[in-house]
Coordinates of C-alpha atoms in Angstrom, one line a residue:
X14 CA 152.9 99.7 102.2
X15 CA 149.2 99.1 101.5
X16 CA 148.7 96.8 98.5
X17 CA 145.4 97.0 96.7
X18 CA 143.9 95.1 93.8
X19 CA 142.9 97.1 90.7
X20 CA 139.3 96.9 91.6
X21 CA 137.7 96.7 95.1
X22 CA 134.0 97.3 94.7
X23 CA 131.6 100.0 93.6
X24 CA 132.3 103.2 95.4
X25 CA 128.7 103.4 96.8
X26 CA 129.4 100.0 98.5
X27 CA 133.1 100.5 99.4
X28 CA 132.7 103.9 101.0
X29 CA 130.4 102.9 103.9
X30 CA 132.4 99.8 104.4
X31 CA 135.6 101.7 104.8
X32 CA 133.9 104.2 107.1
X33 CA 132.6 101.3 109.2
X34 CA 136.2 99.9 109.5
X35 CA 137.8 103.3 109.9
X36 CA 140.1 102.4 107.0
X37 CA 140.7 106.0 105.8
X38 CA 142.4 107.3 109.0
X39 CA 144.6 104.2 108.9
X40 CA 145.6 104.8 105.3
X41 CA 146.3 108.5 106.2
X42 CA 148.6 107.8 109.2
X43 CA 150.0 104.2 109.0
X44 CA 151.1 103.8 105.3
X45 CA 153.9 105.5 103.4
X46 CA 152.7 104.2 100.0
X47 CA 149.7 102.6 98.4
X48 CA 150.5 100.1 95.6
X49 CA 147.7 99.4 93.3
X50 CA 148.4 96.2 91.3
X51 CA 146.9 97.5 88.1
X52 CA 147.0 100.5 85.9
X53 CA 145.1 103.8 86.1
X54 CA 143.9 103.3 82.5
X55 CA 142.2 100.1 83.6
X56 CA 140.6 101.3 86.9
X57 CA 141.3 103.5 89.9
X58 CA 140.0 101.7 93.0
X59 CA 139.9 104.8 95.1
X60 CA 138.4 107.2 92.6
X61 CA 135.3 109.0 94.1
X62 CA 136.3 108.1 97.7
X63 CA 136.8 111.7 98.6
X64 CA 140.2 111.1 100.0
X65 CA 142.6 113.8 101.1
X66 CA 145.1 114.8 98.3
X67 CA 147.9 113.6 100.5
X68 CA 146.5 110.1 100.3
X69 CA 146.3 110.3 96.5
X70 CA 149.9 111.3 96.4
X71 CA 150.9 108.0 98.0
X72 CA 149.3 105.9 95.2
X73 CA 151.6 104.1 92.8
X74 CA 150.0 102.1 90.0
X75 CA 152.4 99.2 89.4
X76 CA 150.7 97.4 86.6
X77 CA 149.5 93.9 86.8
X78 CA 151.5 91.1 88.2
X79 CA 152.7 88.6 85.5
X80 CA 152.5 84.9 86.3
X81 CA 155.6 82.8 85.8
X82 CA 155.2 79.5 84.0
X83 CA 156.2 76.8 86.5
X84 CA 158.7 74.2 85.4
X85 CA 157.3 70.8 84.3
X86 CA 157.8 67.8 86.5
X87 CA 159.0 64.6 84.9
X88 CA 156.2 62.4 83.8
X89 CA 153.6 65.1 84.4
X90 CA 150.1 63.8 83.7
X91 CA 148.0 66.0 81.4
X92 CA 144.3 65.3 80.5
X93 CA 144.0 63.6 77.2
X94 CA 141.9 66.3 75.8
X95 CA 144.9 68.7 75.9
X96 CA 146.6 66.8 73.1
X97 CA 144.5 68.8 70.7
X98 CA 143.4 72.5 70.7
X99 CA 140.9 73.1 73.6
X100 CA 139.1 75.7 75.5
X101 CA 140.0 75.9 79.2
X102 CA 137.1 76.7 81.5
X103 CA 138.2 77.6 85.0
X104 CA 136.3 78.9 88.0
X105 CA 139.2 79.6 90.3
X106 CA 138.6 77.9 93.6
X107 CA 135.2 76.8 92.4
X108 CA 133.1 77.9 95.4
X109 CA 131.0 80.1 93.4
X110 CA 131.5 78.6 89.9
X111 CA 128.7 76.1 89.7
X112 CA 126.6 78.4 87.4
X113 CA 129.3 78.9 84.8
X114 CA 130.1 75.1 84.7
X115 CA 126.4 74.2 84.4
X116 CA 126.0 76.7 81.6
X117 CA 129.0 75.4 79.6
X118 CA 128.0 71.8 80.1
X119 CA 124.5 72.6 78.9
X120 CA 125.9 74.3 75.8
X121 CA 128.0 71.2 74.9
X122 CA 125.0 69.0 75.7
X123 CA 122.5 70.8 73.4
X124 CA 124.5 72.6 70.7
X125 CA 126.1 71.0 67.7
X126 CA 128.4 73.8 66.3
X127 CA 130.9 74.3 69.2
X128 CA 134.3 75.3 67.9
X129 CA 136.6 73.1 70.2
X130 CA 136.5 70.6 73.0
X131 CA 136.5 71.9 76.5
X132 CA 138.5 71.1 79.6
X133 CA 136.5 72.1 82.7
X134 CA 138.5 72.7 85.9
X135 CA 135.9 72.7 88.7
X136 CA 138.0 74.0 91.7
X137 CA 138.6 72.2 95.0
X138 CA 136.1 74.3 96.9
X139 CA 133.0 73.4 94.7
X140 CA 130.5 71.3 96.6
X141 CA 131.3 67.6 96.3
X142 CA 127.8 66.7 95.1
X143 CA 128.1 69.2 92.2
X144 CA 131.5 67.9 91.3
X145 CA 130.1 64.4 91.0
X146 CA 127.1 65.6 88.9
X147 CA 129.3 67.6 86.5
X148 CA 131.7 64.7 86.1
X149 CA 128.8 62.3 85.3
X150 CA 127.4 64.7 82.7
X151 CA 130.8 65.2 81.1
X152 CA 131.4 61.5 80.9
X153 CA 128.5 61.3 78.4
X154 CA 130.2 63.8 76.1
X155 CA 133.1 63.1 73.7
X156 CA 134.2 66.7 73.5
X157 CA 134.3 67.6 77.3
X158 CA 136.6 66.5 80.0
X159 CA 136.4 67.5 83.7
X160 CA 139.0 67.6 86.4
X161 CA 138.7 69.1 89.9
X162 CA 142.1 70.5 90.3
X163 CA 145.6 70.6 88.6
X164 CA 148.8 71.9 90.3
X165 CA 150.1 73.2 87.0
X166 CA 147.1 75.5 86.1
X167 CA 149.4 78.0 84.5
X168 CA 150.5 75.3 82.1
X169 CA 147.0 74.2 81.3
X170 CA 146.1 77.9 80.6
X171 CA 149.2 78.5 78.4
X172 CA 148.4 75.4 76.3
X173 CA 144.8 76.4 75.8
X174 CA 143.5 77.9 72.6
X175 CA 141.1 80.1 74.5
X176 CA 139.8 80.6 78.1
X177 CA 136.4 80.9 79.7
X178 CA 136.6 82.2 83.3
X179 CA 134.9 84.5 85.9
X180 CA 137.2 87.4 86.1
X181 CA 139.0 87.2 89.4
X182 CA 142.2 89.0 89.8
X183 CA 144.6 86.0 89.5
X184 CA 142.9 84.5 86.5
X185 CA 142.8 87.8 84.8
X186 CA 146.6 88.3 85.2
X187 CA 147.1 84.8 83.8
X188 CA 145.0 85.6 80.7
X189 CA 147.1 88.7 80.1
X190 CA 150.4 87.0 80.8
X191 CA 149.8 84.0 78.5
X192 CA 148.1 86.2 76.0
X193 CA 144.8 84.2 75.6
X194 CA 141.5 85.2 74.0
X195 CA 139.1 85.1 77.0
X196 CA 135.4 85.1 77.5
X197 CA 134.8 86.2 81.1
X198 CA 131.5 85.7 82.8
X199 CA 131.9 87.9 86.0
X200 CA 130.4 87.2 89.3
X201 CA 127.8 90.0 90.1
X202 CA 127.2 89.5 93.9
X203 CA 128.0 89.9 96.6
X204 CA 130.8 92.2 95.3
X205 CA 130.9 93.9 91.8
X206 CA 134.7 93.6 91.7
X207 CA 134.7 91.0 88.8
X208 CA 132.1 92.8 86.8
X209 CA 133.8 96.2 87.0
X210 CA 137.1 94.6 86.0
X211 CA 135.6 92.7 83.2
X212 CA 133.6 95.6 81.9
X213 CA 136.6 97.9 81.7
X214 CA 138.8 95.2 80.1
X215 CA 136.2 94.5 77.5
X216 CA 135.8 98.1 76.7
X217 CA 139.5 98.2 76.0
X218 CA 139.3 95.1 73.8
X219 CA 141.3 92.9 76.1
X220 CA 138.6 90.3 76.7
X221 CA 134.9 89.5 75.8
X222 CA 132.3 89.7 78.5
X223 CA 129.0 87.7 79.0
X224 CA 126.7 88.5 81.8
X225 CA 125.0 85.6 83.6
X226 CA 121.3 86.3 83.2
X227 CA 120.6 84.2 86.3
X228 CA 122.6 86.5 88.5
X229 CA 121.5 89.7 86.9
X230 CA 117.8 89.2 86.5
X231 CA 117.0 85.6 87.5
X232 CA 116.3 84.7 83.9
X233 CA 117.4 81.2 82.7
X234 CA 120.8 80.8 80.9
X235 CA 120.5 80.1 77.2
X236 CA 123.1 77.6 76.0
X237 CA 122.7 78.9 72.4
X238 CA 124.0 82.3 73.7
X239 CA 127.0 80.7 75.3
X240 CA 127.7 78.6 72.2
X241 CA 127.6 81.8 70.0
X242 CA 130.1 83.5 72.3
X243 CA 132.4 80.5 72.1
X244 CA 132.3 80.7 68.4
X245 CA 133.1 84.5 68.4
X246 CA 135.9 83.8 70.9
X247 CA 137.8 82.0 68.2
X248 CA 138.2 85.4 66.3
X249 CA 138.9 87.5 69.4
X250 CA 142.2 89.4 69.0
X251 CA 144.9 88.5 71.5
X252 CA 145.2 90.9 74.5
X253 CA 148.7 91.7 73.3
X254 CA 147.2 93.4 70.2
X255 CA 145.7 96.1 72.2
X256 CA 147.5 96.3 75.6
X257 CA 150.3 98.7 76.5
X258 CA 153.7 97.4 77.6
X259 CA 153.1 98.9 81.1
X260 CA 150.0 96.7 81.7
X261 CA 152.2 93.8 83.0
X262 CA 154.9 96.0 84.7
X263 CA 154.0 95.0 88.3
X264 CA 157.2 93.3 89.3
X265 CA 159.4 95.9 87.6
X266 CA 157.7 98.8 89.3
X267 CA 157.6 97.1 92.7
X268 CA 161.3 96.4 92.3
X269 CA 162.0 100.1 91.6
X270 CA 160.1 101.2 94.6
X271 CA 161.9 98.8 96.9
X272 CA 165.3 99.8 95.4
X273 CA 164.5 103.4 96.1
X274 CA 163.8 102.6 99.8
X275 CA 167.0 100.7 100.1
X276 CA 169.0 103.5 98.6
X277 CA 167.3 106.0 101.0
X278 CA 168.2 103.6 103.9
X279 CA 171.8 103.5 102.9
X280 CA 171.8 107.3 103.0
X281 CA 170.2 107.3 106.5
X282 CA 167.1 109.1 105.2
X283 CA 163.5 108.1 105.6
X284 CA 161.8 107.2 102.3
X285 CA 159.5 109.8 100.8
X286 CA 155.8 109.1 100.5
X287 CA 156.3 108.2 96.8
X288 CA 159.8 107.1 95.9
X289 CA 159.1 107.5 92.2
X290 CA 156.8 109.6 90.2
X291 CA 153.5 107.9 89.4
X292 CA 154.5 108.3 85.8
X293 CA 156.6 105.2 86.3
X294 CA 153.5 103.2 87.0
X295 CA 151.5 101.5 84.3
X296 CA 148.5 103.4 83.0
X297 CA 149.8 106.9 83.4

């Protein structure tokens, strides 16, 4: 089985990369099925690749993978700011999240009408000197707290009133799972994956999208624009108000696919290229 995220990259960039790596012959000959961990309604990562119809027949759209909420440990420590409603700002690993954190901090430093306090999770891969800088700036604010990492991020997200993030696959799944209003500021380079995912999700009403002008055109980030988006986020409908039940069917569809293989093995028959019709998958 070849597993693919819902979005890989723009086709004009993906096609030459796959040609270079001879990925298409491998898909044609080495894999029985291609599982796309998303829905066709959201995005088809191989649309426009010019693949043989036999490859398309292998594709199963499973739906997104919901995130289980981990059990709480006794005496778990939570940032004090989480005792009241708050906005969670997360950059994932943090290696490319400095721009978003700086933008949010500047908004809280300069704007007076922000709706809720913010908890900023920097991520362990953010440069140490930037971590220190952001922590020092946040220490001067009453309505912002900063941590580098928390081993119960799902709990922090589930407790938040709203989320500001960058649009990676895992965080997007968490936003859907815990049904949170989200403002996504997608990374634009070197891959367009986050932008394409966020653009489509925003068009479906699942999230709000804000483009970082520094990444797009080199123009400065306006803290007033971000503050306005945070205000609007308070009235953003929950993802559940617009999403289909099949959007988070990933585990269910994967289990069905595996069960079909086991049944075929018991009958001493090789599994067919697609054990179930694609109609079983989310987004069809």
